[in-house]
Amino acid sequence: MMQRLPEPRSWRANTNAEHAEMRVRWLREQLIAADTAIAAQQRIIAADGPAEIYLLSIESLRSSQRKLEHELAELMSARETEFVDFALQGRKYDGHRASAKALAVVLEGMQKLYERVGQAMGTPYPTLVIPQAIKLQCQLEVAGFFPSSFGIRFAAQTRTDLTGSSLPETSLAATFDLFNTDNPVEQAARLGQRVMVQYRHVVNTLIKAEATPKATWHTPDGQERSWIADETALITLANRLANIKESPVRQVQATGVLTGASLRRRKFEFFGDEGAITGKAPDELAAKVTQCFGKPCTITYTETRYIDETTDQEKRSRTLIDVTPT
């Protein structure tokens, strides 16, 4: 029988993990609250115009955000490793054994899926080839095996940046969102078709290997995320993913007013002749977005439609390419 692994230590040895998780949770809640307050002020400016008192209020809120981000970054610098326990269950794995060939395909598929999600979260315009920098950040290591039908512990370095964000962590969170969604087409619009194709490959690999998954991860703010699916659920999911189609990408220009922008969440909101347009705003456009906020401008963006042919549901994904004052 496989030897039981010790409890994983994600935080540095001199860190009180429970206190750190509570503080991370509080800081993130405050950052979301500040972002919500900024959005509310932006809506007022869109309706009433850029009065100085509203602009000062937004700057005060952004100053508070920066202080919160600084504290979060200091705290998260003590977070070193993310651990994911991943078990394969089924009659072929009851003896705590697994086919080396089948296991290699499953592990490679999981690693590639994590990289694809990391690419979608970390780059505004994902390409066919995953950048080496993304692969290095989203690298899973096998940290050991544990008693289960067949259990594997993955480890990934947290790698927190100066704002308290971590691409490995946010990519894990997005991966678990993907695993647990009831609306795959919504995830397709969020993460892109390349992620969905790789996800379908992982699901089909598990079906072929006659394995059902059980995965768990404890987040930096103390939540337990999990993914558990039986064979029927996997087959249903594989069929659903096969019916998600992507339209050709089109480039669009629109003239109007930039009515909302979250620099933290990299989102924009625009109102023009055709109504409201929302989408992703890459980091490199932050200065232009700030400069043009609340003013007449022209935006250029890409738009992709995702259609779930099982339900006829449609979602659109938009990414800002440029914004110029008019």
CSV table of C-alpha atoms in Angstrom, one decimal, residues 73-262:
chain,number,residue,atom,x,y,z
A,73,ALA,CA,1.3,41.2,-1.7
A,74,GLU,CA,3.3,41.2,1.5
A,75,LEU,CA,1.1,38.6,3.1
A,76,MET,CA,1.0,36.4,0.0
A,77,SER,CA,4.8,36.5,-0.3
A,78,ALA,CA,4.7,33.9,2.5
A,79,ARG,CA,2.5,31.6,0.4
A,80,GLU,CA,5.0,29.3,-1.4
A,81,THR,CA,3.1,26.3,-2.8
A,82,GLU,CA,-0.3,25.3,-4.1
A,83,PHE,CA,-1.2,21.6,-3.6
A,84,VAL,CA,-3.8,19.7,-5.5
A,85,ASP,CA,-4.7,16.2,-4.6
A,86,PHE,CA,-5.9,14.3,-7.6
A,87,ALA,CA,-7.3,10.7,-7.4
A,88,LEU,CA,-8.3,8.3,-10.1
A,89,GLN,CA,-11.1,6.0,-9.1
A,90,GLY,CA,-12.5,2.9,-10.8
A,91,ARG,CA,-12.1,-0.9,-10.9
A,92,LYS,CA,-8.7,-0.6,-12.6
A,93,TYR,CA,-7.4,1.4,-9.7
A,94,ASP,CA,-8.7,-0.4,-6.7
A,95,GLY,CA,-5.4,-2.1,-6.1
A,96,HIS,CA,-3.6,1.2,-5.9
A,97,ARG,CA,-2.1,0.7,-9.3
A,98,ALA,CA,-2.5,2.3,-12.7
A,99,SER,CA,-1.3,1.6,-16.2
A,100,ALA,CA,1.8,3.6,-16.9
A,101,LYS,CA,0.6,4.5,-20.4
A,102,ALA,CA,-2.9,5.6,-19.3
A,103,LEU,CA,-1.5,7.5,-16.4
A,104,ALA,CA,1.0,9.3,-18.6
A,105,VAL,CA,-1.7,10.5,-21.0
A,106,VAL,CA,-3.9,11.7,-18.1
A,107,LEU,CA,-1.0,13.6,-16.4
A,108,GLU,CA,0.0,15.2,-19.7
A,109,GLY,CA,-3.6,16.2,-20.4
A,110,MET,CA,-4.0,17.8,-17.0
A,111,GLN,CA,-0.7,19.7,-17.3
A,112,LYS,CA,-1.6,21.0,-20.8
A,113,LEU,CA,-5.1,22.1,-19.6
A,114,TYR,CA,-3.6,24.0,-16.7
A,115,GLU,CA,-1.2,25.7,-19.1
A,116,ARG,CA,-4.0,26.6,-21.5
A,117,VAL,CA,-6.1,28.1,-18.7
A,118,GLY,CA,-3.0,30.0,-17.5
A,119,GLN,CA,-2.5,31.3,-21.0
A,120,ALA,CA,-6.2,32.5,-21.2
A,121,MET,CA,-5.9,34.2,-17.8
A,122,GLY,CA,-2.4,35.7,-18.4
A,123,THR,CA,-2.5,36.9,-22.0
A,124,PRO,CA,-5.1,39.0,-23.8
A,125,TYR,CA,-4.6,37.4,-27.2
A,126,PRO,CA,-3.9,33.6,-26.7
A,127,THR,CA,-1.9,32.0,-29.5
A,128,LEU,CA,-1.7,28.4,-30.7
A,129,VAL,CA,1.7,28.1,-29.1
A,130,ILE,CA,1.7,28.5,-25.3
A,131,PRO,CA,4.5,31.0,-24.3
A,132,GLN,CA,7.4,29.5,-22.4
A,133,ALA,CA,6.8,32.0,-19.6
A,134,ILE,CA,3.3,30.7,-19.1
A,135,LYS,CA,4.6,27.1,-19.1
A,136,LEU,CA,7.1,27.9,-16.4
A,137,GLN,CA,4.5,29.6,-14.2
A,138,CYS,CA,1.9,26.9,-14.6
A,139,GLN,CA,4.1,23.9,-14.0
A,140,LEU,CA,2.7,21.0,-12.0
A,141,GLU,CA,5.1,18.8,-10.2
A,142,VAL,CA,4.2,15.4,-8.8
A,143,ALA,CA,4.8,15.8,-5.0
A,144,GLY,CA,3.9,12.2,-4.1
A,145,PHE,CA,1.2,9.5,-4.0
A,146,PHE,CA,-1.3,8.8,-1.4
A,147,PRO,CA,-3.8,6.0,-0.4
A,148,SER,CA,-6.8,6.1,-2.6
A,149,SER,CA,-7.8,4.0,-5.6
A,150,PHE,CA,-4.8,5.9,-7.1
A,151,GLY,CA,-3.9,9.3,-5.6
A,152,ILE,CA,-1.4,11.8,-6.9
A,153,ARG,CA,-0.4,15.1,-5.1
A,154,PHE,CA,0.5,17.9,-7.5
A,155,ALA,CA,2.4,21.0,-6.4
A,156,ALA,CA,2.7,24.4,-8.1
A,157,GLN,CA,4.8,27.4,-7.0
A,158,THR,CA,2.5,30.3,-6.0
A,159,ARG,CA,4.7,33.1,-7.5
A,160,THR,CA,2.9,36.2,-6.1
A,161,ASP,CA,3.4,39.5,-7.9
A,162,LEU,CA,3.6,43.0,-6.5
A,163,THR,CA,-0.2,43.4,-6.5
A,164,GLY,CA,-0.8,40.2,-4.5
A,165,SER,CA,-1.9,38.3,-7.5
A,166,SER,CA,-0.6,34.9,-8.6
A,167,LEU,CA,-1.1,33.5,-12.1
A,168,PRO,CA,-0.6,29.9,-10.9
A,169,GLU,CA,-3.3,30.5,-8.2
A,170,THR,CA,-5.8,32.4,-10.4
A,171,SER,CA,-5.3,29.7,-13.1
A,172,LEU,CA,-6.1,27.0,-10.6
A,173,ALA,CA,-9.2,28.9,-9.5
A,174,ALA,CA,-10.3,29.2,-13.1
A,175,THR,CA,-9.6,25.5,-13.7
A,176,PHE,CA,-11.8,24.5,-10.8
A,177,ASP,CA,-14.5,26.9,-12.1
A,178,LEU,CA,-14.3,25.1,-15.4
A,179,PHE,CA,-14.5,21.7,-13.8
A,180,ASN,CA,-17.7,22.7,-11.8
A,181,THR,CA,-19.6,24.8,-14.4
A,182,ASP,CA,-23.1,24.0,-15.4
A,183,ASN,CA,-22.7,26.3,-18.3
A,184,PRO,CA,-19.7,25.3,-20.5
A,185,VAL,CA,-20.4,28.0,-23.2
A,186,GLU,CA,-20.0,30.7,-20.6
A,187,GLN,CA,-16.6,29.3,-19.7
A,188,ALA,CA,-15.7,29.1,-23.5
A,189,ALA,CA,-16.4,32.8,-23.7
A,190,ARG,CA,-14.3,33.5,-20.7
A,191,LEU,CA,-11.3,31.1,-21.5
A,192,GLY,CA,-11.5,30.5,-25.2
A,193,GLN,CA,-12.0,27.5,-27.5
A,194,ARG,CA,-8.4,26.2,-27.1
A,195,VAL,CA,-9.1,25.6,-23.4
A,196,MET,CA,-12.4,23.9,-24.1
A,197,VAL,CA,-10.8,21.6,-26.7
A,198,GLN,CA,-8.1,20.6,-24.2
A,199,TYR,CA,-10.7,20.1,-21.5
A,200,ARG,CA,-12.7,17.8,-23.8
A,201,HIS,CA,-9.5,15.9,-24.4
A,202,VAL,CA,-8.9,15.4,-20.7
A,203,VAL,CA,-12.5,14.2,-20.2
A,204,ASN,CA,-12.3,11.8,-23.1
A,205,THR,CA,-8.9,10.5,-21.8
A,206,LEU,CA,-10.5,9.8,-18.4
A,207,ILE,CA,-13.4,7.9,-20.0
A,208,LYS,CA,-11.0,5.8,-22.1
A,209,ALA,CA,-8.9,5.0,-19.1
A,210,GLU,CA,-12.1,4.0,-17.2
A,211,ALA,CA,-11.2,6.5,-14.5
A,212,THR,CA,-13.3,9.0,-12.6
A,213,PRO,CA,-11.6,12.0,-11.0
A,214,LYS,CA,-11.6,13.4,-7.5
A,215,ALA,CA,-9.5,16.6,-7.1
A,216,THR,CA,-9.2,19.0,-4.1
A,217,TRP,CA,-7.3,22.2,-3.5
A,218,HIS,CA,-7.2,24.6,-0.5
A,219,THR,CA,-7.1,28.2,-1.6
A,220,PRO,CA,-5.0,30.9,0.0
A,221,ASP,CA,-8.2,32.3,1.6
A,222,GLY,CA,-9.1,29.0,3.2
A,223,GLN,CA,-11.7,27.6,0.8
A,224,GLU,CA,-11.7,24.0,-0.3
A,225,ARG,CA,-12.3,23.6,-4.0
A,226,SER,CA,-13.2,20.2,-5.4
A,227,TRP,CA,-14.0,18.3,-8.6
A,228,ILE,CA,-15.8,14.9,-8.4
A,229,ALA,CA,-17.4,13.4,-11.5
A,230,ASP,CA,-18.8,9.9,-12.1
A,231,GLU,CA,-18.7,8.1,-15.5
A,232,THR,CA,-22.2,9.2,-16.5
A,233,ALA,CA,-21.3,12.9,-15.8
A,234,LEU,CA,-18.1,12.6,-17.8
A,235,ILE,CA,-19.8,11.1,-20.9
A,236,THR,CA,-22.5,13.8,-20.7
A,237,LEU,CA,-19.8,16.5,-20.4
A,238,ALA,CA,-17.8,15.2,-23.3
A,239,ASN,CA,-20.9,15.3,-25.5
A,240,ARG,CA,-21.7,18.8,-24.3
A,241,LEU,CA,-18.2,20.1,-25.0
A,242,ALA,CA,-18.3,18.6,-28.5
A,243,ASN,CA,-21.2,20.8,-29.3
A,244,ILE,CA,-19.6,24.1,-28.4
A,245,LYS,CA,-18.7,26.0,-31.6
A,246,GLU,CA,-16.6,29.1,-32.1
A,247,SER,CA,-17.3,31.7,-34.8
A,248,PRO,CA,-14.4,33.4,-36.7
A,249,VAL,CA,-12.9,36.4,-34.8
A,250,ARG,CA,-14.1,39.8,-36.2
A,251,GLN,CA,-12.6,43.2,-35.5
A,252,VAL,CA,-15.0,46.0,-34.7
A,253,GLN,CA,-14.9,49.8,-34.2
A,254,ALA,CA,-17.4,51.8,-32.2
A,255,THR,CA,-17.7,55.4,-31.2
A,256,GLY,CA,-19.2,56.6,-27.9
A,257,VAL,CA,-18.1,57.0,-24.3
A,258,LEU,CA,-16.0,54.7,-22.1
A,259,THR,CA,-18.3,54.4,-19.1
A,260,GLY,CA,-16.5,51.9,-16.9
A,261,ALA,CA,-13.1,50.4,-16.4
A,262,SER,CA,-11.7,48.1,-13.7
